[in-house]
Amino acid sequence: MTHTPKTIRLADYRAPDYLIHETHLHFELYDDHALVHAHLVLERNPQLDDSLPPLVLDGVKLELKHIALDDRVLGAGEYQVDEESLRLQPEKNSFTLDTTVRIEPQNNTELEGLYRSGGMFCTQCEAEGFRKITYYLDRPDVMSSFTTTLSADKQQYPVLLSNGNKIDEGEEGERHWASWEDPHKKPAYLFALVAGDLWCVEDSFTTMSGREVTLRMFVEPQNADKCQHGMDSLKKSMRWDEEVYGREYDLDIFMIVAVDDFNMGAMENKGLNIFNSSCVLAKPENSTDAAFQRIESIVAHEYFHNWSGNRVTCRDWFQLSLKEGFTVFRDAEFSADMNSRTVKRIEDVAYLRTHQFAEDAGPLAHPVRPAEYMEISNFYTLTIYEKGAEVVRMLHTLLGAELFRKGSDLYFERHDGQAVTCDDFVAAMESVSGRDLTRFKLWYSQAGTPVLQVSDSYDAEKQEYRLQVRQNCPPTPGQPVKEPMVIPLATGLLDAVTGEEVRGTQVLELTEASQEFIFTGIASQPLPSLLRGFSAPVRLEYAYSREQLAFLLAHDSDGFNRWEAGQQLAIQVFSEALTQQQNGQTPAFDPQLAQALSKVLADTQLDEALKAEIISLPSLAYLLELQTEADVANSHVVREALRLSLAQQLEQPLREIYQQLREQARATDYRPEAGQIGRRRLQNMTLSYLMLLEQDDILAACIAQFEQADNMTERMAALANLVNNPVREQAEQALAAFEQEFAVDPLVMDQWFSVQASSPLFSDTAQIRQLMQHPAFSIKNPNKVRAVLGAFSQHNLPQFHAADGSGYALLAEQVAVLDGLNPQISARMVNPLTRWQRYQPRQQQQMRAELEKLQQLPKISRDLFEVLEKSLG
Ligand code: B3K
Ligand code: ZN
């Protein structure tokens, strides 16, 4: 970047001057370059006036070799090329344009556009990567039909893929070629190609109308035995989308390709999804339950995009949440249906509150539909995805399942084949419900997390219970004042003595800054169960006593709120002890927490998965998020002391549960299904408490689990327990054995890196530097960067925030290196530093200094520039 990047504004949106009806591409792939021939059929946008403005095509890092307008080769004076575009003057309404460009995929370290991963060629075009492949109108509201021909060396690249159906193929000496046709019009961001020496796993699916669809997964040969779960997940997703949304697949073939070098999880290219191998490959001996579950949900997510994203796409990138929020909501519901609904909701809410709430409270806060950006890649955020999904969930809650389905049917029917906006989505919901959702749409335009302050009163004489609710939303960058929003507050009332439900869940609809809700016919003072199922992405404040929280934990009929009561109780107990620690006293822990958890462990009605969630303390990151000035060091000490104290008080039940579940695991064949996953989670959670007791028999059990378990979930948990406890010798032995066994599998080595980098006890900055010297590490591979630097800066908080500032320095130094290679990753990795305002003055100053140094880099990407500027503001 040589100049200050310009800000792109939603308010400046204009329809495209020209449309591209047909796109015919021909790729000649070679080891040291690729030639891209494009034949485009264009037309002046008939919706606009009949003038002929210049045609400005996007193009970045392209070497133009040939250009012809309506088959006439253009002379040097007839077009202009700069760093970002190609400009020429059309002479007619309808015309064709031919270009040839030369690119160098082998030198593309940004992993956007056409690049190489291992021995293959692949693409990533969303959001603006297609312009790195050829000159084009690279915007989602230009939808075109595509044919693609690829030619390459036969031996090195026996498999040649692109979107749609294969229509022709042939050979020519050492080389061969294949042609693909995609019958559905699509924006360029959904284009994909792959060339490589790949193994294919094939299956099929019969759609609800009886059509047979061929399903193919392409992977490197050594991964042939890791495809079954991805394929099963795909078939489940296809069936679920038919049953729950009435959506059928629309091509005769659906392909998934796994690649090792990928910036995010996966990409929904039409008919040819490309996946980060970590999000699609798994087998029990190498992959944890978490990986199996991640795969199930990401395969579903990408598949669901075929309707929510591809058939109906976004008009512009400000509308990104139109497809992402909706699709995350869809995949979350799918996972809830496939597994435990309550546990899925707990996991999602814990993640949202820890990370999205932090984003919404920081310098990078932005609305679900942002009003402006410099670099769109920076807006694939927790707010767009996770908060966007919460917004769709609230619509579902407000309308009810039946109307919501009608609304989504109408949305798909009305806009099939179009590029639309979030307003169009809400309008469909308005049409079917007859509701005016104008006020609700503030969720798309207002950033920040609303705070609900709830108080109550009971009138015994009138038998009336009143809830008073106030809402307010804190200021965020560029939005000092907020309007009251529409907030669904799902509420139940419990009998305060028996715990029975005196009022089942009712959705109270907040619309004003302050409101009162009156419940009549209530015979005695009830206990409210508020925000059931986390019915809105807000911070709830109600002055529950610890006794009341313990009561809710024991009695609430809403599983999510039982968990939530336990979390709130733990937060109260933790916070009290933290204050003591900060005042130089020895922290003391209210025994009410251990008592409440011991009841949970003894409860025969509760399943293991929910027990495991309930006995997990809130993460350190979340506990810090709740503090006005985050005190990392003391919070870590107090949280660990609280865990130890719980382990001491609950030792007997923890031992019994661990032994019983470990026995059961030994006697059962591993399957990644919800029941087993819950049991393993509880087993490993009990082990992590027990290890704190530093007893020989427990250490022996942990080592035995590491050595004997037949699945990665148990092995990795045991390894993590060794690495996170003061048994360095045993930890190192286990790490060495593990490394030897799995050195050939990069996905397992990622786990090996991450378990070490995440441990405050095991890894200080010096150790992180050592890990980065390991032969299996590569700064060019995003998975490796996440496994080491990501794990260190996001999970190893005590060391990342080390008093001498060395953690910050390490991260900043590596961000600088990354920025020269892969700006999307550098702008993401810098994130923990951007939250500097949350910490103590000395840390603030250290973090700022690192950010300022980065700002001084002689060359800086637009991605990193934007993040730094917003953070330093
Ligand atoms: N749509 C892609 C994300 C693309 C990110 C580009 N920087 C994956 C997904 O959300 O399904
Ligand atoms: Zn998505």
mmCIF file of N, CA and C in Angstrom, residues 29 87 110 147 155 176 230 237-238 272 318 328 355 360 368 410 448 485 502 595 623 787 808 836 838 861:
data_model
loop_
_atom_site.group_PDB
_atom_site.id
_atom_site.type_symbol
_atom_site.label_atom_id
_atom_site.label_comp_id
_atom_site.label_asym_id
_atom_site.label_seq_id
_atom_site.Cartn_x
_atom_site.Cartn_y
_atom_site.Cartn_z
ATOM 1 N N LEU A 29 -2.390 -23.725 -16.629
ATOM 2 C CA LEU A 29 -1.643 -23.779 -15.364
ATOM 3 C C LEU A 29 -0.258 -24.383 -15.580
ATOM 4 N N ARG A 87 -9.389 0.326 -17.394
ATOM 5 C CA ARG A 87 -10.462 1.229 -17.801
ATOM 6 C C ARG A 87 -10.472 1.341 -19.319
ATOM 7 N N GLU A 110 -0.711 -14.664 -0.032
ATOM 8 C CA GLU A 110 -1.902 -14.087 0.621
ATOM 9 C C GLU A 110 -3.038 -15.093 0.724
ATOM 10 N N THR A 147 -18.431 -20.570 -17.754
ATOM 11 C CA THR A 147 -17.818 -21.827 -18.176
ATOM 12 C C THR A 147 -16.322 -21.687 -17.929
ATOM 13 N N GLN A 155 0.200 -35.682 -15.366
ATOM 14 C CA GLN A 155 0.702 -36.493 -14.254
ATOM 15 C C GLN A 155 0.610 -35.766 -12.923
ATOM 16 N N HIS A 176 -3.445 -32.200 -20.133
ATOM 17 C CA HIS A 176 -4.852 -32.525 -20.388
ATOM 18 C C HIS A 176 -5.703 -31.342 -19.959
ATOM 19 N N GLY A 230 -17.007 -36.235 7.328
ATOM 20 C CA GLY A 230 -17.405 -35.089 6.503
ATOM 21 C C GLY A 230 -18.535 -35.486 5.564
ATOM 22 N N SER A 237 -26.819 -32.816 6.451
ATOM 23 C CA SER A 237 -27.159 -31.408 6.201
ATOM 24 C C SER A 237 -28.156 -31.293 5.055
ATOM 25 N N MET A 238 -27.925 -32.092 4.010
ATOM 26 C CA MET A 238 -28.803 -32.021 2.840
ATOM 27 C C MET A 238 -30.228 -32.420 3.233
ATOM 28 N N LEU A 272 -18.650 -26.523 -5.502
ATOM 29 C CA LEU A 272 -17.251 -26.905 -5.280
ATOM 30 C C LEU A 272 -16.737 -26.206 -4.012
ATOM 31 N N PHE A 318 -21.619 -4.751 2.514
ATOM 32 C CA PHE A 318 -22.202 -4.274 3.778
ATOM 33 C C PHE A 318 -23.284 -5.235 4.258
ATOM 34 N N VAL A 328 -25.241 -18.929 9.914
ATOM 35 C CA VAL A 328 -24.797 -19.384 11.244
ATOM 36 C C VAL A 328 -26.016 -19.814 12.066
ATOM 37 N N HIS A 355 -16.278 -13.315 23.345
ATOM 38 C CA HIS A 355 -15.548 -12.705 22.231
ATOM 39 C C HIS A 355 -16.331 -11.619 21.499
ATOM 40 N N ASP A 360 -17.666 -5.834 20.579
ATOM 41 C CA ASP A 360 -18.681 -4.783 20.574
ATOM 42 C C ASP A 360 -18.372 -3.686 21.599
ATOM 43 N N VAL A 368 -24.071 -4.855 12.836
ATOM 44 C CA VAL A 368 -24.241 -6.079 12.044
ATOM 45 C C VAL A 368 -24.242 -5.732 10.550
ATOM 46 N N LEU A 410 -40.745 -17.305 1.713
ATOM 47 C CA LEU A 410 -41.052 -16.143 0.874
ATOM 48 C C LEU A 410 -39.765 -15.450 0.419
ATOM 49 N N GLY A 448 -22.831 -2.248 19.612
ATOM 50 C CA GLY A 448 -22.821 -2.243 21.074
ATOM 51 C C GLY A 448 -23.791 -3.250 21.657
ATOM 52 N N MET A 485 -34.138 -0.562 21.715
ATOM 53 C CA MET A 485 -34.287 -1.585 20.684
ATOM 54 C C MET A 485 -35.441 -2.525 21.026
ATOM 55 N N VAL A 502 -44.381 -21.519 38.164
ATOM 56 C CA VAL A 502 -45.713 -20.948 38.290
ATOM 57 C C VAL A 502 -46.131 -20.230 37.009
ATOM 58 N N GLN A 595 -21.079 -26.594 47.199
ATOM 59 C CA GLN A 595 -22.291 -27.332 47.596
ATOM 60 C C GLN A 595 -23.252 -27.477 46.412
ATOM 61 N N LEU A 623 -14.044 -13.949 32.444
ATOM 62 C CA LEU A 623 -13.946 -13.258 33.739
ATOM 63 C C LEU A 623 -13.256 -11.903 33.570
ATOM 64 N N ALA A 787 -2.180 -22.055 15.610
ATOM 65 C CA ALA A 787 -1.877 -23.045 16.651
ATOM 66 C C ALA A 787 -0.814 -22.534 17.621
ATOM 67 N N TYR A 808 3.684 -9.150 24.264
ATOM 68 C CA TYR A 808 3.200 -8.179 23.272
ATOM 69 C C TYR A 808 4.244 -7.992 22.172
ATOM 70 N N TRP A 836 -6.110 -2.863 23.998
ATOM 71 C CA TRP A 836 -5.229 -2.328 25.039
ATOM 72 C C TRP A 836 -5.947 -1.546 26.122
ATOM 73 N N ARG A 838 -8.404 -2.093 27.780
ATOM 74 C CA ARG A 838 -9.020 -2.921 28.822
ATOM 75 C C ARG A 838 -8.078 -3.200 29.986
ATOM 76 N N SER A 861 -0.091 -3.329 4.983
ATOM 77 C CA SER A 861 -1.264 -3.690 4.184
ATOM 78 C C SER A 861 -2.450 -2.815 4.568
#
